[in-house]
């Protein structure tokens, strides 16, 4: 039996697909499920986010007062951040955890829960399965390792699939069956046609999704992004956060400014702001005194994140660090001010979800993920027929033979 390069590539392609196929399907299905999470949750919160303005010149309560109302209404949940929107009818969002929070009426102090708790629980479950196959506690490390390996296998499948798809002869007869769906096919011919067509049109997006998934899954891959751009990799996994800005020790007895005054200074840095957020304190639960860093580090600046209307990239924000005692701007950093490694790493984070290109990018990513589910299905079907062949009717065999001429998969 003559061993060809095509066979040497085909068999690892087939075996990798069989081993990793189920996990790839799970990641793809959950990827489709969470593709428009932010838009769905924003729609679900539309009533909670809107408030009535009592009068055209109605005064808003101080943000510190709003935080006090939240602490009184939800004593079990400590505020960890505040987000303010420019619209007079928009409630203030007070974060109480990584993905939880409440809305507060800025005129009355009324505290409202976020809407659609069922949707939130659904997305939470989907994200757990997408990242670590639903594992809990200490088992999450194992789940994350499995999804990371299977994502790498998916990248290998995409690259080797391109080689296996590549026609031996570029003629209309050989290329057309692999570029679009053909009607009237059954069995192996149909699965082969679907596998090739879906793989071809999904390939560019799947390579982006899996390659960026590698960077998210493995620190060595994330570090490589910084190394090849000539920048020092961060010490921790993931996009590096801004280095805290230390504040000169204030005079004895000095008290921090109120959050309203600090938000006013932050707004001056970006007149066309869409929303402004600030993280509270330096403790792990965000309950350190305002302007005070972790114990032993002294006072630190408050870092405000400002999203501007029409900004590019769409996920870009301006980071402004203010002295909590004077309101002085200690550092102002836009997305363009970051080094190339950090910019590229951030792009990869949002390319993985499609959010880098807005809702259209999310739609393309969702369709490619849906296509990968069909790739797994047709791949399993073709593998089953290869290892467990059965006799076909003469008419079906003749039909399949004509459909796969010059482009059929290699045989052992």
Coordinates of C-alpha atoms in Angstrom, one line a residue:
X1 CA 0.0 0.0 0.0
X2 CA 1.5 3.3 -1.1
X3 CA 1.6 6.0 1.7
X4 CA 0.8 9.4 0.4
X5 CA 1.0 12.8 2.0
X6 CA -2.8 13.1 1.7
X7 CA -3.2 9.9 3.8
X8 CA -0.7 11.0 6.3
X9 CA -2.8 14.1 6.9
X10 CA -6.2 12.5 6.5
X11 CA -5.8 9.9 9.3
X12 CA -4.7 12.4 12.0
X13 CA -7.6 14.6 10.8
X14 CA -10.1 11.8 11.2
X15 CA -8.8 10.5 14.5
X16 CA -8.6 14.0 16.0
X17 CA -12.2 14.6 14.9
X18 CA -13.4 11.4 16.5
X19 CA -11.6 12.0 19.8
X20 CA -12.4 15.7 20.2
X21 CA -15.7 15.8 18.3
X22 CA -18.1 15.7 21.2
X23 CA -16.3 18.4 23.1
X24 CA -16.1 20.6 20.0
X25 CA -19.8 20.2 19.5
X26 CA -20.5 21.2 23.1
X27 CA -18.3 24.3 22.8
X28 CA -19.9 25.2 19.4
X29 CA -23.5 24.8 20.7
X30 CA -22.8 26.9 23.8
X31 CA -20.9 29.4 21.7
X32 CA -24.1 29.9 19.6
X33 CA -26.2 30.1 22.8
X34 CA -24.1 33.0 24.3
X35 CA -23.3 34.8 21.0
X36 CA -25.8 37.6 21.7
X37 CA -25.8 37.5 25.5
X38 CA -25.2 41.2 26.0
X39 CA -27.9 42.3 23.6
X40 CA -30.4 39.9 25.1
X41 CA -29.7 41.0 28.6
X42 CA -29.9 44.6 27.7
X43 CA -33.3 44.0 26.1
X44 CA -34.4 42.1 29.2
X45 CA -33.3 44.9 31.5
X46 CA -35.0 47.7 29.4
X47 CA -37.7 48.3 32.1
X48 CA -35.4 48.2 35.1
X49 CA -32.9 50.6 33.4
X50 CA -35.5 53.2 32.6
X51 CA -36.7 55.8 35.2
X52 CA -39.2 58.6 35.2
X53 CA -37.7 62.1 35.5
X54 CA -39.8 63.9 38.2
X55 CA -39.3 67.3 36.7
X56 CA -37.1 68.9 34.0
X57 CA -34.9 70.4 36.6
X58 CA -35.1 67.5 39.1
X59 CA -31.9 67.0 41.2
X60 CA -30.1 63.7 41.2
X61 CA -29.1 62.1 44.4
X62 CA -25.3 61.9 45.1
X63 CA -23.8 58.7 44.0
X64 CA -22.5 58.0 47.5
X65 CA -26.1 58.2 48.7
X66 CA -27.1 55.7 46.0
X67 CA -24.5 53.3 47.2
X68 CA -25.7 53.7 50.8
X69 CA -29.2 52.8 49.6
X70 CA -27.9 49.7 47.9
X71 CA -26.0 48.6 51.0
X72 CA -29.2 49.1 53.1
X73 CA -31.4 47.3 50.6
X74 CA -28.9 44.5 49.9
X75 CA -26.7 44.1 53.0
X76 CA -25.4 40.7 51.8
X77 CA -24.0 42.2 48.5
X78 CA -21.3 44.8 48.8
X79 CA -21.0 47.3 45.9
X80 CA -18.0 46.7 43.7
X81 CA -18.5 49.2 41.0
X82 CA -20.7 52.0 39.6
X83 CA -21.7 52.7 36.0
X84 CA -23.4 56.0 35.0
X85 CA -25.1 56.7 31.7
X86 CA -25.7 60.2 30.2
X87 CA -29.4 59.9 29.5
X88 CA -31.6 61.5 32.2
X89 CA -34.0 58.5 32.1
X90 CA -31.2 56.0 32.7
X91 CA -30.8 54.3 36.0
X92 CA -27.4 54.0 37.6
X93 CA -25.9 50.4 37.6
X94 CA -24.3 49.3 40.8
X95 CA -22.3 46.1 40.4
X96 CA -22.3 43.7 43.2
X97 CA -20.1 41.0 41.7
X98 CA -18.5 39.8 38.4
X99 CA -21.8 39.4 36.6
X100 CA -24.4 40.7 39.1
X101 CA -25.7 44.1 40.1
X102 CA -28.8 46.3 40.7
X103 CA -30.2 49.4 39.1
X104 CA -30.8 52.5 41.2
X105 CA -33.2 55.3 40.4
X106 CA -30.9 58.4 40.6
X107 CA -33.8 60.7 41.7
X108 CA -35.5 58.5 44.3
X109 CA -32.9 56.0 45.3
X110 CA -35.2 53.1 44.5
X111 CA -33.2 49.8 44.1
X112 CA -34.3 47.5 41.4
X113 CA -33.1 44.0 40.6
X114 CA -31.8 43.2 37.2
X115 CA -34.5 41.6 34.9
X116 CA -34.7 38.2 33.3
X117 CA -33.0 36.1 36.0
X118 CA -34.0 33.0 34.0
X119 CA -31.9 34.3 31.0
X120 CA -29.0 35.1 33.3
X121 CA -29.0 31.6 34.8
X122 CA -29.2 30.2 31.3
X123 CA -26.2 32.2 30.1
X124 CA -24.3 31.3 33.2
X125 CA -24.8 27.6 32.6
X126 CA -23.8 27.9 28.9
X127 CA -20.6 29.8 29.8
X128 CA -19.7 27.1 32.4
X129 CA -20.1 24.4 29.8
X130 CA -18.3 26.5 27.1
X131 CA -15.3 27.1 29.4
X132 CA -14.9 24.0 31.5
X133 CA -17.7 21.6 30.5
X134 CA -19.9 22.4 33.4
X135 CA -17.3 21.3 36.0
X136 CA -17.4 22.8 39.5
X137 CA -14.8 23.7 42.1
X138 CA -11.4 22.0 41.8
X139 CA -12.7 20.0 38.7
X140 CA -12.8 23.2 36.7
X141 CA -9.0 23.0 36.0
X142 CA -9.6 19.6 34.4
X143 CA -12.5 20.9 32.4
X144 CA -10.5 23.9 31.2
X145 CA -7.6 21.6 30.2
X146 CA -10.0 19.4 28.1
X147 CA -11.6 22.3 26.3
X148 CA -8.2 23.9 25.7
X149 CA -6.9 20.7 24.1
X150 CA -10.0 20.1 22.1
X151 CA -9.9 23.7 20.8
X152 CA -6.3 23.1 19.7
X153 CA -7.5 20.0 18.0
X154 CA -10.2 22.0 16.2
X155 CA -7.6 24.4 14.9
X156 CA -5.6 21.4 13.6
X157 CA -8.8 20.1 12.0
X158 CA -9.5 23.4 10.3
X159 CA -5.9 23.7 8.8
X160 CA -5.7 20.0 7.7
X161 CA -9.3 20.2 6.4
X162 CA -8.2 22.9 4.0
X163 CA -5.5 20.7 2.6
X164 CA -7.9 17.7 2.3
X165 CA -10.5 20.0 0.6
X166 CA -8.0 21.4 -1.9
X167 CA -9.0 20.0 -5.3
X168 CA -6.4 17.9 -7.2
X169 CA -7.6 19.6 -10.4
X170 CA -9.2 23.1 -10.5
X171 CA -12.1 22.5 -12.9
X172 CA -15.7 23.5 -12.5
X173 CA -16.6 19.8 -12.3
X174 CA -14.3 19.2 -9.3
X175 CA -14.7 22.5 -7.5
X176 CA -18.5 23.1 -7.7
X177 CA -19.5 20.1 -5.5
X178 CA -17.3 21.4 -2.7
X179 CA -18.4 25.0 -2.9
X180 CA -22.2 24.7 -2.6
X181 CA -24.9 22.2 -1.6
X182 CA -26.2 19.7 -4.1
X183 CA -29.7 18.5 -4.0
X184 CA -30.9 14.9 -4.3
X185 CA -27.9 13.4 -2.5
X186 CA -28.2 10.8 0.2
X187 CA -26.0 8.9 2.6
X188 CA -22.2 9.3 2.2
X189 CA -22.5 11.6 -0.8
X190 CA -24.7 14.0 1.1
X191 CA -22.6 14.0 4.2
X192 CA -19.4 14.5 2.2
X193 CA -20.9 17.4 0.3
X194 CA -22.2 19.1 3.4
X195 CA -18.9 18.5 5.3
X196 CA -16.9 20.1 2.5
X197 CA -19.2 23.0 1.8
X198 CA -19.7 24.0 5.4
X199 CA -16.0 23.5 6.1
X200 CA -15.0 25.7 3.2
X201 CA -17.3 28.7 4.0
X202 CA -16.7 28.5 7.8
X203 CA -12.9 27.9 7.6
X204 CA -11.7 31.6 7.9
X205 CA -13.9 32.3 10.9
X206 CA -13.2 29.0 12.6
X207 CA -9.4 29.6 12.3
X208 CA -9.9 33.0 14.0
X209 CA -12.1 31.5 16.7
X210 CA -9.9 28.6 17.5
X211 CA -6.6 30.6 17.2
X212 CA -7.9 33.3 19.6
X213 CA -9.3 30.5 21.8
X214 CA -5.7 29.1 22.1
X215 CA -4.5 32.5 23.3
X216 CA -7.3 32.6 25.9
X217 CA -6.7 29.1 27.0
X218 CA -2.9 29.0 27.3
X219 CA -0.6 31.5 28.9
X220 CA 2.3 30.5 26.6
X221 CA 0.1 31.4 23.7
X222 CA -0.9 34.7 25.3
X223 CA 2.7 35.5 26.1
X224 CA 3.7 34.7 22.5
X225 CA 1.5 37.6 21.4
X226 CA 3.6 40.0 23.5
X227 CA 6.9 38.4 22.6
X228 CA 6.5 38.5 18.9
X229 CA 5.5 42.2 19.1
X230 CA 8.6 43.0 21.2
X231 CA 6.7 43.6 24.5
X232 CA 7.1 42.1 27.9
X233 CA 4.4 39.5 28.7
X234 CA 2.3 40.3 31.8
X235 CA 2.7 38.2 34.9
X236 CA -0.8 36.9 34.9
X237 CA -3.0 35.1 32.3
X238 CA -5.3 37.2 30.2
X239 CA -5.2 40.8 28.9
X240 CA -3.1 42.8 31.3
X241 CA -4.8 45.4 33.5
X242 CA -3.5 48.8 34.0
X243 CA -1.0 49.3 36.8
X244 CA -2.5 51.0 39.8
X245 CA -1.5 54.7 40.2
X246 CA -0.2 55.6 43.6
X247 CA -1.3 58.9 45.2
X248 CA 0.9 61.2 47.1
X249 CA 0.0 61.0 50.8
X250 CA -2.7 63.6 51.6
X251 CA -2.4 66.0 54.5
X252 CA -3.3 64.6 57.8
X253 CA -7.1 64.4 58.3
X254 CA -7.8 64.9 54.5
X255 CA -11.0 63.1 53.3
X256 CA -11.6 61.8 49.8
X257 CA -13.9 63.7 47.5
X258 CA -17.4 62.5 46.8
X259 CA -17.9 60.2 43.8
X260 CA -20.1 62.9 42.1
X261 CA -17.1 65.3 42.0
X262 CA -14.8 62.6 40.7
X263 CA -17.3 61.5 38.0
X264 CA -17.6 65.2 37.0
X265 CA -13.8 65.3 36.5
X266 CA -13.9 62.1 34.5
X267 CA -16.6 63.4 32.2
X268 CA -14.4 66.3 31.2
X269 CA -11.9 63.8 29.7
X270 CA -14.4 62.6 27.1
X271 CA -17.3 64.9 26.3
X272 CA -19.0 62.4 24.0
X273 CA -19.1 59.7 26.6
X274 CA -21.5 56.7 26.4
X275 CA -21.0 55.4 29.9
X276 CA -18.5 55.8 32.7
X277 CA -17.6 53.1 35.2
X278 CA -15.4 52.9 38.3
X279 CA -14.3 50.0 40.4
X280 CA -14.7 50.5 44.1
X281 CA -11.8 50.3 46.4
X282 CA -8.9 47.7 46.3
X283 CA -10.2 44.8 48.3
X284 CA -11.3 41.5 46.6
X285 CA -14.9 42.4 47.3
X286 CA -14.5 46.0 46.4
X287 CA -15.3 47.2 49.9
X288 CA -12.0 48.9 50.8
X289 CA -12.3 52.6 51.8
X290 CA -12.6 54.9 48.8
X291 CA -9.1 56.0 47.6
X292 CA -7.4 53.4 49.9
X293 CA -5.5 50.6 48.3
X294 CA -4.9 47.2 49.9
X295 CA -3.4 47.3 53.4
X296 CA 0.2 48.4 53.4
X297 CA 0.1 50.0 49.9
X298 CA -1.2 53.4 50.8
X299 CA -3.8 55.5 48.9
X300 CA -4.3 54.7 45.2
X301 CA -6.0 56.6 42.4
X302 CA -9.5 55.7 41.4
X303 CA -9.6 54.3 37.8
X304 CA -12.5 55.3 35.7
X305 CA -13.3 53.5 32.4
X306 CA -15.0 55.7 29.8
X307 CA -16.7 54.4 26.7
X308 CA -17.1 57.0 24.0
X309 CA -19.7 57.2 21.3
X310 CA -18.3 56.2 17.9
X311 CA -15.0 55.0 19.3
X312 CA -12.9 52.6 17.4
X313 CA -12.3 49.8 18.0
X314 CA -15.8 49.2 19.2
X315 CA -14.6 47.8 22.5
X316 CA -12.1 50.6 23.2
X317 CA -12.3 52.7 26.3
X318 CA -10.3 55.5 27.9
X319 CA -8.9 54.8 31.3
X320 CA -8.6 57.8 33.6
X321 CA -6.9 57.6 37.0
X322 CA -7.9 60.4 39.4
X323 CA -6.5 61.5 42.8
X324 CA -9.4 60.7 45.1
X325 CA -8.5 63.6 47.4
X326 CA -8.0 66.4 44.8
X327 CA -9.7 65.1 41.6
X328 CA -6.4 65.7 39.7
X329 CA -5.9 63.5 36.6
X330 CA -2.9 61.4 37.3
X331 CA -3.0 59.3 34.2
X332 CA -5.1 59.2 31.0
X333 CA -4.7 56.2 28.7
X334 CA -6.6 55.5 25.5
X335 CA -6.6 52.2 23.6
X336 CA -4.0 53.6 21.2
X337 CA -1.7 54.4 24.0
X338 CA -1.3 50.7 24.9
X339 CA 1.7 48.8 23.5
X340 CA 1.2 46.7 20.4
X341 CA 1.1 43.4 22.3
X342 CA -1.6 44.6 24.7
X343 CA -3.7 46.0 21.8
X344 CA -3.4 42.8 19.8
X345 CA -4.2 40.6 22.9
X346 CA -7.3 42.7 23.5
X347 CA -8.4 42.4 19.9
X348 CA -8.1 38.6 20.2
X349 CA -10.3 38.6 23.2
X350 CA -13.1 40.3 21.3
X351 CA -12.5 38.6 18.0
X352 CA -13.2 35.3 19.8
X353 CA -16.7 36.4 20.6
X354 CA -17.2 38.4 17.4
X355 CA -17.8 41.6 19.5
X356 CA -14.8 43.3 17.9
X357 CA -17.0 43.9 14.8
X358 CA -20.3 44.5 16.5
X359 CA -23.5 42.6 16.1
X360 CA -22.5 41.6 12.5
X361 CA -19.3 40.0 13.8
X362 CA -21.3 38.2 16.5
X363 CA -23.7 36.9 13.9
X364 CA -20.8 35.6 11.7
X365 CA -19.2 33.9 14.7
X366 CA -22.5 32.3 15.7
X367 CA -23.1 31.0 12.2
X368 CA -19.6 29.5 12.0
X369 CA -20.1 27.9 15.4
X370 CA -23.4 26.5 14.2
X371 CA -21.7 25.2 11.1
X372 CA -19.1 23.5 13.2
X373 CA -21.8 21.5 14.9
X374 CA -22.8 20.2 11.4
X375 CA -19.1 19.5 10.7
X376 CA -18.9 17.3 13.8
X377 CA -22.2 15.5 12.8
X378 CA -21.1 14.8 9.2
X379 CA -17.6 13.9 10.2
X380 CA -19.0 11.3 12.6
X381 CA -21.3 10.0 9.9
X382 CA -18.5 9.7 7.4
X383 CA -16.3 8.0 10.0
X384 CA -19.0 5.5 10.9
X385 CA -19.5 4.5 7.3
X386 CA -15.8 4.1 6.9
X387 CA -15.3 1.8 9.8
X388 CA -18.7 0.1 9.6
X389 CA -19.5 -0.1 5.9
X390 CA -22.8 -1.6 4.7
X391 CA -24.0 -2.6 1.3
X392 CA -25.8 0.1 -0.6
X393 CA -28.4 -0.1 -3.3
X394 CA -26.9 0.0 -6.8
X395 CA -28.6 3.2 -7.6
X396 CA -27.3 4.9 -4.4
X397 CA -23.7 3.6 -5.0
X398 CA -23.7 4.9 -8.6
X399 CA -25.0 8.3 -7.4
X400 CA -22.3 8.6 -4.7
X401 CA -19.5 7.6 -7.0
X402 CA -20.4 10.3 -9.5
X403 CA -20.7 12.9 -6.8
X404 CA -17.3 12.2 -5.3
X405 CA -15.3 11.8 -8.5
X406 CA -11.8 13.4 -8.3
X407 CA -12.6 14.8 -4.8
X408 CA -13.3 11.9 -2.6
X409 CA -11.5 11.4 0.7
X410 CA -8.5 9.1 0.7
X411 CA -8.9 5.5 1.3
X412 CA -6.7 3.3 3.5

